CSV table of C-alpha atoms in Angstrom, one decimal:
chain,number,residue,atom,x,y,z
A,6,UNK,CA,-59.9,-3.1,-25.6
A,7,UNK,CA,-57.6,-0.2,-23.8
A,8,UNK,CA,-53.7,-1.5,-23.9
A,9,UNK,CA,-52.4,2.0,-23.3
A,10,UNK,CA,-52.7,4.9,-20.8
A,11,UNK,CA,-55.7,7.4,-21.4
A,12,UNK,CA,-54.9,9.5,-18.2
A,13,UNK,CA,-51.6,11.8,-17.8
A,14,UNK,CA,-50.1,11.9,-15.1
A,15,UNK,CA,-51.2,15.3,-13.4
A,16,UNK,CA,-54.7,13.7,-14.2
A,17,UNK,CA,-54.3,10.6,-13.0
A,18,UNK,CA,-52.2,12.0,-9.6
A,19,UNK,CA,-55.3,14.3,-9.0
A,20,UNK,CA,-57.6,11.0,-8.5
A,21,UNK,CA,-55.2,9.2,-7.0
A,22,UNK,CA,-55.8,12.0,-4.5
A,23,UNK,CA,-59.4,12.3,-4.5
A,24,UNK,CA,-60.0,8.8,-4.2
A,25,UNK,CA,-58.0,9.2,-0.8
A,26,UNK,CA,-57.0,5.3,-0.4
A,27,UNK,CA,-54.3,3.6,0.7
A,28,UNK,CA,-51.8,2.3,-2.2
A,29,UNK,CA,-48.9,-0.7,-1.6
A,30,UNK,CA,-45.5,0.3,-3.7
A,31,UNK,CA,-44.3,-3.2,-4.5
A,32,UNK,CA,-41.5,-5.3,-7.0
A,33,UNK,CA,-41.2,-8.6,-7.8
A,34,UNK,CA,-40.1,-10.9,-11.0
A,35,UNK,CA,-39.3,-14.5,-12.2
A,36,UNK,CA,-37.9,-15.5,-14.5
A,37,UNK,CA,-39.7,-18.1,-17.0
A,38,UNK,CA,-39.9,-19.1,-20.4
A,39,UNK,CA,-42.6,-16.7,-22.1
A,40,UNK,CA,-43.3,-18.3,-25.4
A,41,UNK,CA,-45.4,-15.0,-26.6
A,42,UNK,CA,-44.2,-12.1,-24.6
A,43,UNK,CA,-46.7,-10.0,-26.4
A,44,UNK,CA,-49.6,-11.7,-25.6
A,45,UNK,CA,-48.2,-12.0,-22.0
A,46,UNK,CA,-48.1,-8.4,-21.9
A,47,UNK,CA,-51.5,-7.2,-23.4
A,48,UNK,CA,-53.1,-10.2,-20.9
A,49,UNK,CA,-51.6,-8.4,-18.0
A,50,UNK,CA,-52.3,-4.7,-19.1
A,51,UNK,CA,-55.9,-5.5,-19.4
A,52,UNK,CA,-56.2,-7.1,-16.1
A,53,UNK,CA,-54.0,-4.6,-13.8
A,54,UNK,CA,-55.4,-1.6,-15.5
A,55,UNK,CA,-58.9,-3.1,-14.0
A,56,UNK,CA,-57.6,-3.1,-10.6
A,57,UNK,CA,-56.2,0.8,-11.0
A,58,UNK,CA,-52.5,-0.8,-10.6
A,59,UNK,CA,-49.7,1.6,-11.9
A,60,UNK,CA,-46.0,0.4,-12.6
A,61,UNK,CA,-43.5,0.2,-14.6
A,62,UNK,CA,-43.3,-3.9,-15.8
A,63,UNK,CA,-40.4,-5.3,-18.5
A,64,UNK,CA,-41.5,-8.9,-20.0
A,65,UNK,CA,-39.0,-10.9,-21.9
A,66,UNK,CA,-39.0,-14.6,-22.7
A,67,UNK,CA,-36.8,-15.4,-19.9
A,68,UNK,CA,-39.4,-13.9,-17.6
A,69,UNK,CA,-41.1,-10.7,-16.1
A,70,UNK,CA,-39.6,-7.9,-13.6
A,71,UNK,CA,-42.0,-5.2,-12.2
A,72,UNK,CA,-42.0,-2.1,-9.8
A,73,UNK,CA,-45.8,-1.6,-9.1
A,74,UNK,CA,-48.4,0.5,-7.1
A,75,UNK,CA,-51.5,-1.0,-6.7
A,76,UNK,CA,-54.4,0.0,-4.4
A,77,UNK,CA,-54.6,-1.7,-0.8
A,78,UNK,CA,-57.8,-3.1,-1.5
A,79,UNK,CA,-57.2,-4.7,-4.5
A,80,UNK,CA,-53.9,-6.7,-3.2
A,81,UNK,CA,-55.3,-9.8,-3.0
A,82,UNK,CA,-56.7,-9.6,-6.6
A,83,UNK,CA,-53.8,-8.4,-7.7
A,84,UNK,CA,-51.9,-11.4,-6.6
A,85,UNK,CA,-54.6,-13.8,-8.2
A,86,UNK,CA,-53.6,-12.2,-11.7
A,87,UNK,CA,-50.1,-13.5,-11.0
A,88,UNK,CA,-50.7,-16.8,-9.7
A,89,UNK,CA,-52.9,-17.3,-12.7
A,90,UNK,CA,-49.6,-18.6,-14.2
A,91,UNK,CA,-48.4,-21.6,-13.4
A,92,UNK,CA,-44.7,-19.5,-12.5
A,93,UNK,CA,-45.6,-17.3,-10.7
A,94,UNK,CA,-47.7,-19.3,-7.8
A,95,UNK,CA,-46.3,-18.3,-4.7
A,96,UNK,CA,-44.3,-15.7,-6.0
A,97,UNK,CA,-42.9,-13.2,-3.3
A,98,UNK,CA,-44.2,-9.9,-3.4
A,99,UNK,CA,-41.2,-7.5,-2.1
A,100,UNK,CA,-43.7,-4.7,-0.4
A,101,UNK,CA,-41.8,-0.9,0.4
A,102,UNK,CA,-41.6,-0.5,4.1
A,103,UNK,CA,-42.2,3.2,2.8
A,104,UNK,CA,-45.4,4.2,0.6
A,105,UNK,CA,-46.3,6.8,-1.6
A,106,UNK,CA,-49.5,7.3,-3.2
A,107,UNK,CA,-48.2,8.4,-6.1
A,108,UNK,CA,-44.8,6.4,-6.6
A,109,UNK,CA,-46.2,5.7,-10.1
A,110,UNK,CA,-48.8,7.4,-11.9
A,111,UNK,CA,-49.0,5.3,-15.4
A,112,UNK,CA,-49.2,1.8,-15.9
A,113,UNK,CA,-46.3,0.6,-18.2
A,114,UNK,CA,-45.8,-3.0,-19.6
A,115,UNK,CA,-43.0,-3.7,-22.3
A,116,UNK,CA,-41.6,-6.5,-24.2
A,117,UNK,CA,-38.1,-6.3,-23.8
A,118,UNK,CA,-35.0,-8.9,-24.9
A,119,UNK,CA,-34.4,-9.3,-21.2
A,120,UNK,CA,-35.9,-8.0,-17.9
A,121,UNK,CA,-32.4,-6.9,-17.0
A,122,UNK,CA,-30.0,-5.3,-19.0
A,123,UNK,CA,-26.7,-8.0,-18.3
A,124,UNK,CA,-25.1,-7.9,-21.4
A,125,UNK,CA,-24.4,-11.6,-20.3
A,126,UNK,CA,-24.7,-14.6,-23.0
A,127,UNK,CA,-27.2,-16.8,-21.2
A,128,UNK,CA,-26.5,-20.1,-23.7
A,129,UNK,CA,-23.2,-19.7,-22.3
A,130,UNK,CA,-23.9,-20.9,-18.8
A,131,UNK,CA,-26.5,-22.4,-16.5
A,132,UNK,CA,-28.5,-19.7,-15.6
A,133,UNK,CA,-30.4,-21.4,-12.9
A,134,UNK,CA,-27.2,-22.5,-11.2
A,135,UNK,CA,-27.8,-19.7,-8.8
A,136,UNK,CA,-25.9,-19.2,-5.0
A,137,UNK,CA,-27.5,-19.8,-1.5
A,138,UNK,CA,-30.4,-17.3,-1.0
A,139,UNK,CA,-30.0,-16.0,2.7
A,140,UNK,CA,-32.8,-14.2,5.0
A,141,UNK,CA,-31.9,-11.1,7.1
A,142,UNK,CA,-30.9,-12.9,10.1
A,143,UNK,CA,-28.7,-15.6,7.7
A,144,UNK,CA,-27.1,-12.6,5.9
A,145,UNK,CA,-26.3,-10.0,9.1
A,146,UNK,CA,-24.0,-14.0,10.0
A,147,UNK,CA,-22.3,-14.3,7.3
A,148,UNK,CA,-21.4,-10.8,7.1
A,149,UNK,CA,-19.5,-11.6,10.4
A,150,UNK,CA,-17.4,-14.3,9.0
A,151,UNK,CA,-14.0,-12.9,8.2
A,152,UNK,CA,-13.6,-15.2,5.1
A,153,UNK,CA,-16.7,-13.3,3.4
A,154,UNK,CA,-16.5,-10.5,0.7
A,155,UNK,CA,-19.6,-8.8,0.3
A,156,UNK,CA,-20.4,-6.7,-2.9
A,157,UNK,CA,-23.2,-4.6,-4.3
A,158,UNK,CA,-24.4,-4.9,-7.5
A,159,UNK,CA,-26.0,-1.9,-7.7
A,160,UNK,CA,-24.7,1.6,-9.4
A,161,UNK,CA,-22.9,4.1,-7.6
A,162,UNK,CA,-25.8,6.4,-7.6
A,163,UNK,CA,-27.9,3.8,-5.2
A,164,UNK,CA,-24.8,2.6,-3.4
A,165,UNK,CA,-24.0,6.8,-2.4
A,166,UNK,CA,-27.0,7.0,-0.9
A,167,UNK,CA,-27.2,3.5,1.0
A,168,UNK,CA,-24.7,0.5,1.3
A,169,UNK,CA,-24.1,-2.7,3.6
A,170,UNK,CA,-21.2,-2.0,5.8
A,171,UNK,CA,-17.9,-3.3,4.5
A,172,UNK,CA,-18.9,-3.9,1.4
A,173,UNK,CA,-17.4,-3.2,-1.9
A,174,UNK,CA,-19.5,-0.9,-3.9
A,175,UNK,CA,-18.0,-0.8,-7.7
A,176,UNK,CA,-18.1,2.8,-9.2
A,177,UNK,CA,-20.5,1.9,-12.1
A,178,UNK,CA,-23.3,3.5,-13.8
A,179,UNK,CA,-24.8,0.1,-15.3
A,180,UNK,CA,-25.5,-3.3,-13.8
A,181,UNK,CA,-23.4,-4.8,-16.9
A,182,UNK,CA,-20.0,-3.1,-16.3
A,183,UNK,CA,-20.0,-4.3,-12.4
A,184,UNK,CA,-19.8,-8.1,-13.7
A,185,UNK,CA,-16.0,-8.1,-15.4
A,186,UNK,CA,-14.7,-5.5,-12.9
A,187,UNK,CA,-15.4,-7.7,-9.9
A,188,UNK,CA,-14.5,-10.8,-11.5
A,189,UNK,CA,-11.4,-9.6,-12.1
A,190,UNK,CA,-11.0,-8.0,-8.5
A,191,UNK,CA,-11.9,-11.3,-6.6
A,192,UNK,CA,-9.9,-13.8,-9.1
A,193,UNK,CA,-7.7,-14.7,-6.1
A,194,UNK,CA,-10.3,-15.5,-4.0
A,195,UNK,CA,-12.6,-17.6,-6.0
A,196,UNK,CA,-11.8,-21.0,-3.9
A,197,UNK,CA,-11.8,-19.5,0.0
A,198,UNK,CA,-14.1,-17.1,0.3
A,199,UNK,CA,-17.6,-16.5,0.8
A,200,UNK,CA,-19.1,-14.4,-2.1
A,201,UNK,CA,-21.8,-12.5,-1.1
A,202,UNK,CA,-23.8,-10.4,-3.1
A,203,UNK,CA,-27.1,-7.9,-3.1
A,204,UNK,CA,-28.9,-5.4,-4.9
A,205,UNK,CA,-32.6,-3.6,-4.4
A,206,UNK,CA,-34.8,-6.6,-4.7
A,207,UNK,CA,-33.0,-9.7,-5.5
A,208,UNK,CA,-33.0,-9.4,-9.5
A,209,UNK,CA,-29.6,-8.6,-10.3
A,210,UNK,CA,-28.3,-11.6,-8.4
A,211,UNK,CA,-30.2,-14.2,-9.4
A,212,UNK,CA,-28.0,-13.9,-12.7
A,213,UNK,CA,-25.0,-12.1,-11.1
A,214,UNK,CA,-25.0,-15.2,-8.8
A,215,UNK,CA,-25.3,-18.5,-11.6
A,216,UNK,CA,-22.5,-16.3,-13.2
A,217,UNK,CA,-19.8,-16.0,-10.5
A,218,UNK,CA,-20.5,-19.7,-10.3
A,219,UNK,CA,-19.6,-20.3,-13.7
A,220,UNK,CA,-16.7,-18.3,-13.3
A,221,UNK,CA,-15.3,-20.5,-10.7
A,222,UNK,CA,-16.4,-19.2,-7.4
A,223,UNK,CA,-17.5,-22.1,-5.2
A,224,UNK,CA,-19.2,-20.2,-2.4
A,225,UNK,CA,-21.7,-18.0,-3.8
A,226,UNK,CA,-24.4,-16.3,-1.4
A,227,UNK,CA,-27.4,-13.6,-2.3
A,228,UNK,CA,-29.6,-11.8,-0.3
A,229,UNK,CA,-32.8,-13.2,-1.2
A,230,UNK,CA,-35.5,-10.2,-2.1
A,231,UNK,CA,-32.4,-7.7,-1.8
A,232,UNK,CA,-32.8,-4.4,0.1
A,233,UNK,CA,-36.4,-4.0,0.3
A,234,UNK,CA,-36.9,-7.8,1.7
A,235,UNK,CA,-34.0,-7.3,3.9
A,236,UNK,CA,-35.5,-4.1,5.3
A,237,UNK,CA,-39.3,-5.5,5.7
A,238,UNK,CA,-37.8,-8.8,7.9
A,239,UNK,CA,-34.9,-6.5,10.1
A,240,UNK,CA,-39.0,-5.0,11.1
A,241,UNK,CA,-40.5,-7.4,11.7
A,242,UNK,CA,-37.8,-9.7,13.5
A,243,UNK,CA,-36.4,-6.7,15.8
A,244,UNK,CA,-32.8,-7.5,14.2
A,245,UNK,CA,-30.2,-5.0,13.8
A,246,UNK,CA,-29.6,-3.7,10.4
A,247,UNK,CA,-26.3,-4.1,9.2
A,248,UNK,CA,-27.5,-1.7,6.0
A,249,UNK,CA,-27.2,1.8,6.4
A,250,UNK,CA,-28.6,4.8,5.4
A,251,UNK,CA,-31.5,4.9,2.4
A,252,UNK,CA,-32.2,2.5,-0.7
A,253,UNK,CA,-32.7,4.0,-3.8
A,254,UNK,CA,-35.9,2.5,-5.6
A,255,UNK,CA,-36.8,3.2,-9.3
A,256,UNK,CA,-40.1,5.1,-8.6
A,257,UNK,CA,-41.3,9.0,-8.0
A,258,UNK,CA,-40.2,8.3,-4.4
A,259,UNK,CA,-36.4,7.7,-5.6
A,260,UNK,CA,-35.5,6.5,-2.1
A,261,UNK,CA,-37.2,4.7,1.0
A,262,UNK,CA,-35.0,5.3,4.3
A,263,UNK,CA,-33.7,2.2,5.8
A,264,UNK,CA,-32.0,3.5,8.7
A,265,UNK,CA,-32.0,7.2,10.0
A,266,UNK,CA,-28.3,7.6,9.2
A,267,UNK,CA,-27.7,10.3,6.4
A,268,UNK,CA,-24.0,8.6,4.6
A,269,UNK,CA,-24.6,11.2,1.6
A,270,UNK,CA,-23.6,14.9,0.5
A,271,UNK,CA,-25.3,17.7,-1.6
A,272,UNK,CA,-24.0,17.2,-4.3
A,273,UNK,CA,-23.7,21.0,-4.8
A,274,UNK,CA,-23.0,22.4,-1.3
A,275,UNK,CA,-21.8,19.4,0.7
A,276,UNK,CA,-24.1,19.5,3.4
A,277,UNK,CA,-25.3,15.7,4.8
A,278,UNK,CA,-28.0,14.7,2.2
A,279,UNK,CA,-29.3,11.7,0.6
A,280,UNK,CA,-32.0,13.1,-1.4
A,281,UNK,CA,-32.1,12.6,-5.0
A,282,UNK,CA,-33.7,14.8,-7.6
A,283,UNK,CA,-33.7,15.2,-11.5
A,284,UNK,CA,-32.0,18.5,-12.7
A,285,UNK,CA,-35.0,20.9,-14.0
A,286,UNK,CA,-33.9,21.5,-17.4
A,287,UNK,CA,-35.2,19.3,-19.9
A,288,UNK,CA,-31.9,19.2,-22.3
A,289,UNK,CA,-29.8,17.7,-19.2
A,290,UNK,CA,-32.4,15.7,-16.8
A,291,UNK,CA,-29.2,14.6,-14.3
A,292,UNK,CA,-30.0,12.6,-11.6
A,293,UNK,CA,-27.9,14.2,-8.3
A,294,UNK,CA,-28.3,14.9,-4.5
A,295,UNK,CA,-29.7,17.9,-3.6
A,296,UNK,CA,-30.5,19.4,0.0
A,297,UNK,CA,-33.5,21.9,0.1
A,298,UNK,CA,-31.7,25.4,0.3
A,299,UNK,CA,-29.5,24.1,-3.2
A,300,UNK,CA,-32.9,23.7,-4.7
A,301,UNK,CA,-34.5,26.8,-3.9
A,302,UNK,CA,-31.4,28.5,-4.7
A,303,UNK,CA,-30.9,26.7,-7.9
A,304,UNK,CA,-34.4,25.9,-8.7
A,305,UNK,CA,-33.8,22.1,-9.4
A,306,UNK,CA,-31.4,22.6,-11.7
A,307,UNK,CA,-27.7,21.1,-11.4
A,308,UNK,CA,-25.7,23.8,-12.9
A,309,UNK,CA,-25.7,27.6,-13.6
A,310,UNK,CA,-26.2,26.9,-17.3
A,311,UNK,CA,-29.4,25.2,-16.3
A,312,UNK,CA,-30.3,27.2,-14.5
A,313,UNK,CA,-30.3,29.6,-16.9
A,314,UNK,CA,-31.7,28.1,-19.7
A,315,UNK,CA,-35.2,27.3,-17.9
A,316,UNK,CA,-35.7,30.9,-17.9
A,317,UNK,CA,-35.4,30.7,-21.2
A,318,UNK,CA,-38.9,31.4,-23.5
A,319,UNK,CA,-39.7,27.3,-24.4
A,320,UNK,CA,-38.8,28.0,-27.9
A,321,UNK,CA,-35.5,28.8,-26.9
A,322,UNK,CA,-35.1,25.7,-24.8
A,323,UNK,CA,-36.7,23.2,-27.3
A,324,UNK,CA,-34.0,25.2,-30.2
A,325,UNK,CA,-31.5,24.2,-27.4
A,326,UNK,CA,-32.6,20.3,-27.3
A,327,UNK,CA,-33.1,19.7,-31.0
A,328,UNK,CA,-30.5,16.7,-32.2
A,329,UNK,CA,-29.5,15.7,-29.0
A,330,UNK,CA,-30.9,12.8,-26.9
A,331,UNK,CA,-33.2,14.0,-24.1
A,332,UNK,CA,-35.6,13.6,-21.7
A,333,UNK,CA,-36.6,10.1,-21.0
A,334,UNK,CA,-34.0,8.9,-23.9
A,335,UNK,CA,-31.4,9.8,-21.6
A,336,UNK,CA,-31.0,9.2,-18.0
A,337,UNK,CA,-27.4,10.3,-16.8
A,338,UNK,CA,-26.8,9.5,-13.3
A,339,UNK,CA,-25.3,12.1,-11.4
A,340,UNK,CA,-21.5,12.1,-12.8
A,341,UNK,CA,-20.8,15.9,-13.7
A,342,UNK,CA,-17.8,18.0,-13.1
A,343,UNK,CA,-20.5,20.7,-12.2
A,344,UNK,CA,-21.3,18.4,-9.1
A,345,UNK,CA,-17.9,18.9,-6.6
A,346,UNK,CA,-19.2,17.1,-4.0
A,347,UNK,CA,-20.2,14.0,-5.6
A,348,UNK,CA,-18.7,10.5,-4.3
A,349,UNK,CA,-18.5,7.0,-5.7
A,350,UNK,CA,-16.6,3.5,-5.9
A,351,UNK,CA,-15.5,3.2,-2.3
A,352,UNK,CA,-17.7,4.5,0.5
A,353,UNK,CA,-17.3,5.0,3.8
A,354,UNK,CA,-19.6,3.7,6.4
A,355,UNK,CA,-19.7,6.9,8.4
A,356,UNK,CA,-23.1,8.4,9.4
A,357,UNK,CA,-22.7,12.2,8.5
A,358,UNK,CA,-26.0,13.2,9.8
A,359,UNK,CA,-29.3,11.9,11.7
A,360,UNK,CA,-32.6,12.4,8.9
A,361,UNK,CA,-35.4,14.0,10.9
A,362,UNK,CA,-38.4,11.9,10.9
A,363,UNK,CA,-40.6,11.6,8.3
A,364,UNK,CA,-43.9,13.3,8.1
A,365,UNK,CA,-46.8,11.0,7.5
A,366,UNK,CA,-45.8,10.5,3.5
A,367,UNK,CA,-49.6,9.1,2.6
A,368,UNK,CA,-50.6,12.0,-0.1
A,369,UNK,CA,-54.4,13.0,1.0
A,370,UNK,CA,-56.1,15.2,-0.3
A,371,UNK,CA,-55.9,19.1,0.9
A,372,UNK,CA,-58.4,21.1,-1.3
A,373,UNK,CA,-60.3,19.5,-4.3
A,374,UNK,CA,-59.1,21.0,-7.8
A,375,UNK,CA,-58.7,20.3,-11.7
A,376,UNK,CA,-56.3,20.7,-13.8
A,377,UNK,CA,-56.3,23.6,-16.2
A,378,UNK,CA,-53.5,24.2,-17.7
A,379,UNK,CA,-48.7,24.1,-17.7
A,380,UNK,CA,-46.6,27.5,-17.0
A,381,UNK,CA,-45.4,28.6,-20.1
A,382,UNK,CA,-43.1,31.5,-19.0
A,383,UNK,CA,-42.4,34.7,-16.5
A,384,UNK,CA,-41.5,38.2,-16.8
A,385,UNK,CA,-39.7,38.9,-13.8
A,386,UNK,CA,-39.9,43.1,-14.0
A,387,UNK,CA,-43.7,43.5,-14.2
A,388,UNK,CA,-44.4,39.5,-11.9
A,389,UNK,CA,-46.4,38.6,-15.1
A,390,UNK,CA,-47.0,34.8,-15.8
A,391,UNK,CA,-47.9,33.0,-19.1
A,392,UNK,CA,-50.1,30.3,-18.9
A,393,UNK,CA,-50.8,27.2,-21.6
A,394,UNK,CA,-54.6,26.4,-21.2
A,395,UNK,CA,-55.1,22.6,-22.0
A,396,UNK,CA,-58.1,21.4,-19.8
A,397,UNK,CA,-61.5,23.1,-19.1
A,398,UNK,CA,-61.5,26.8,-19.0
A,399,UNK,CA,-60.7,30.2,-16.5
A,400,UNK,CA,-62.7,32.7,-16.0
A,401,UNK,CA,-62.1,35.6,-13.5
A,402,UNK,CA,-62.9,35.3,-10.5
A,403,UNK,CA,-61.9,31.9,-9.6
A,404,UNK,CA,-59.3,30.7,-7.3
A,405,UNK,CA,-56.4,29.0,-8.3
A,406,UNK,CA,-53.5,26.9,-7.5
A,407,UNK,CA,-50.1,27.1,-9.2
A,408,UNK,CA,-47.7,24.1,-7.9
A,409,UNK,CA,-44.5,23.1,-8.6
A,410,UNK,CA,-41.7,20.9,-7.1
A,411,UNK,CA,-40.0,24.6,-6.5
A,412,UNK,CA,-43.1,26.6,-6.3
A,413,UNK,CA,-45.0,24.6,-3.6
A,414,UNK,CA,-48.5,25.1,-3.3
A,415,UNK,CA,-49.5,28.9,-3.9
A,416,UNK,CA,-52.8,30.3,-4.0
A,417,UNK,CA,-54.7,33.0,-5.4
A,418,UNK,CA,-57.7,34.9,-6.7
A,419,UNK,CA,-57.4,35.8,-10.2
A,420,UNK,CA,-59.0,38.8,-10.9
A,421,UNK,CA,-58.2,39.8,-13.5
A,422,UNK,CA,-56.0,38.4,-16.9
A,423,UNK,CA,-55.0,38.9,-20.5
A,424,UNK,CA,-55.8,36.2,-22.7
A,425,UNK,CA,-54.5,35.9,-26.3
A,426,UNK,CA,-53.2,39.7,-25.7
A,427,UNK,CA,-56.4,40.8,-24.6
A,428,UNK,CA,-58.2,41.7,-21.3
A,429,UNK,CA,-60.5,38.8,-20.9
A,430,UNK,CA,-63.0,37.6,-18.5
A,431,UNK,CA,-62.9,33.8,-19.8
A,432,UNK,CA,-60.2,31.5,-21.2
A,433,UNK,CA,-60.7,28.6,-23.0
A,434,UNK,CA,-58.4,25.5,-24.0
A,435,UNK,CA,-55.7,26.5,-26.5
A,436,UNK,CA,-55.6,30.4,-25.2
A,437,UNK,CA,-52.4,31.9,-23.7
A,438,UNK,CA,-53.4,33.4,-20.5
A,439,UNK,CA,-50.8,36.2,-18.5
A,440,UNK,CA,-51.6,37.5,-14.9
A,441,UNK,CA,-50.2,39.5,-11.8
A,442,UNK,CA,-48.6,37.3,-9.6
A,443,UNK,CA,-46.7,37.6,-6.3
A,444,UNK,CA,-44.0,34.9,-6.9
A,445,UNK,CA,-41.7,33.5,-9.9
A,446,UNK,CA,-43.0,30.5,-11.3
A,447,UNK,CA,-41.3,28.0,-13.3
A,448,UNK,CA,-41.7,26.0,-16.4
A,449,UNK,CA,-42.3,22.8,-14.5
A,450,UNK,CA,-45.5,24.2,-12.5
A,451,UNK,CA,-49.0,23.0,-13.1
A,452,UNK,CA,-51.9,25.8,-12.9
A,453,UNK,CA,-55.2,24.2,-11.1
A,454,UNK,CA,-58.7,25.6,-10.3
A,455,UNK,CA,-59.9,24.8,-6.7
A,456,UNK,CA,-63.4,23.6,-6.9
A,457,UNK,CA,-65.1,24.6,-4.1
């Protein structure tokens, strides 16, 4: 019985690729009372990894919360798995009005002590207590009353990027910190006004909401589904969006655009972006905007220093990392004084720039390949790169791909290499490989053999 991932990543992106269908990025939760959150989650890992569905799910036993990719054709049967339970019949399924094939590429389900990280004491208060859920067209109304205060309860690194006009975006890096800040801002206004709240799908404010009820606000309004509902229905309905710019989802994409208005900076230059990205090095991993000539010029990295230390040899770097939190233990979002033209806490609603439009974002399929092996290091003076062989095997002669978030797509024909220090014609998993090459390469790039 499989209850974990066999596939990594780079594997399972390649036949994500080669299968060449279409995949739905979707969220949704509820929240329930799980008796056995384990069994709840090995129930739903066996049946989702069936149907090829990737995601990242949290169970709890107040309920279940997931981000998920899951194969066009198996929608329907994807849904059956949820309405197996009796709470989760009818559920809504809040479906990106952006997909990417690959906006996850492992299947994750944990048992967590909550699906969202409040900090709140739920015996405390009525939990289901919660405000008015409005549609679109209910929400762009009241957001015309003048007796309305709307807020986001999302962090300052989604609001940058996206916001609802007018509305007050707290400069916050966790859901938990925005809850006493803006009950002590609004304290006057808890018996006249319209309190009216959103976040990316819905989540936060079905808590946030029962909360600032219990807290003494009488009128108490969410967005129902959040962002992503809000932007599928503005679509559909031909209404005008009163949200602008992009929302920032918790998947590879790490944005869907909204409207075409660009509200954000680089981060490092100050030229109208909304594009987030993850610094390169794997000792800082900060989450900033970046425009394209700031990451060619800085190779993804957020600061000189990082910039230096990925061209360090990996022994260096992992000498570097050792007794400090990194990597996925650590996710710091985008604060830095490295970063001078970073903005949060109040925003303005000015468009900066107009985003060209989107290419067709579907991944196909370009030229059929495997995986062979991860860069290990380059020697600038003589273009030499060093090569980690983990799948299959290289001989000379073959055509290859080396790609990289940096890199792009290059290819060659190797012909010839050193492997283990020695002029080879065949390399096998485990040998270090060096070759001639006509561009830098990085320590995030993949090396592939096209098949022909």
């Amino acid at each position: 019985m499989q209850l974990y991932n066999t596939l990594s990543a780079e594997e399972r992106a390649q036949l994500i690729d080669e299968a060449g269908k279409q995949r739905l990025t979707l969220s949704f939760y509820a929240y329930a009372k799980i008796e056995d959150p384990k069994k709840f989650r090995d129930d739903l890992f066996i049946q989702w990894n069936q149907l090829d569905a990737l995601g990242r799910t949290y169970v709890a036993k107040e309920g279940i919360n997931a981000q998920m990719s899951v194969p066009a054709e198996n929608f329907e049967a994807f849904r059956e798995t949820l309405e197996a339970y009796e709470f989760m019949r009818g559920i809504r399924l809040n479906v990106a009005v952006e997909h990417d094939d690959h906006s996850f590429l492992k299947l994750t389900v944990k048992v967590r002590d909550k699906i969202v990280a409040d900090g709140l004491n739920d015996d405390t208060f009525d939990v289901t207590n919660i405000g008015v859920h409005l549609k679109a067209k209910e929400f762009n109304q009241i957001l015309e009353d003048p007796n309305t205060i709307v807020v986001d309860f999302r962090n300052h690194y989604e609001s940058e990027i996206g916001h609802f006009k007018g509305a007050i975006t707290p400069d916050v890096e966790t859901f938990r910190e925005s809850l006493p800040i803006i009950n002590e801002q609004l304290k006057d206004f808890k018996e006249d006004k319209n309190l009216v709240m959103y976040c990316t799908g819905g989540i936060r404010c079905e808590k946030a909401s029962a909360y600032f009820k219990h807290q003494g606000f009488k009128n108490v309004f969410q967005l129902e589904g959040g962002i992503i509902n809000y932007a599928k229905q503005i679509k559909e309905e031909n209404i005008e969006s009163k949200f602008i710019g992009k929302n920032f989802v918790f998947d590879h994409r790490l944005g869907e655009r909204i409207t075409d208005d660009i509200v954000s900076q680089c981060h490092q230059c100050g030229k109208p972006c909304d594009n987030h990205t993850n610094c390169e090095n794997d000792g800082c991993h900060l989450l900033f905007i970046q425009c394209d000539d700031c990451k060619a010029a800085m190779e993804n990295c957020c600061s000189k220093e990082c910039l230096d230390t990925i061209h360090l040899p990996l022994v260096e770097q992992v000498k570097l990392r050792r007794g400090k939190q990194v990597g996925n233990k650590v996710f710091r979002k985008g604060k830095s004084e490295n970063l001078l033209f970073k903005h949060s806490g109040e925003l303005s609603d000015k468009s900066l720039a107009i985003a060209q439009k989107p290419k067709d974002i579907r991944q196909k399929i370009k030229v059929k390949k495997v995986l062979v092996g991860k860069a290990e290091h380059y020697y600038p003076k003589p273009q030499v790169g060093l090569f980690i062989i983990e799948n299959n095997e290289l001989n000379v002669g073959d055509k290859i791909l080396i790609s990289g978030p940096t890199t792009g797509n290059e290819e060659v024909i190797l012909d010839k290499m050193m492997v283990n220090g020695n002029e080879n014609s065949v390399a096998k998993i485990g040998d270090k490989v060096t070759f001639i090459l006509p561009f830098r390469v990085r320590l995030s790039d993949k090396l592939f053999k096209i098949l022909e």
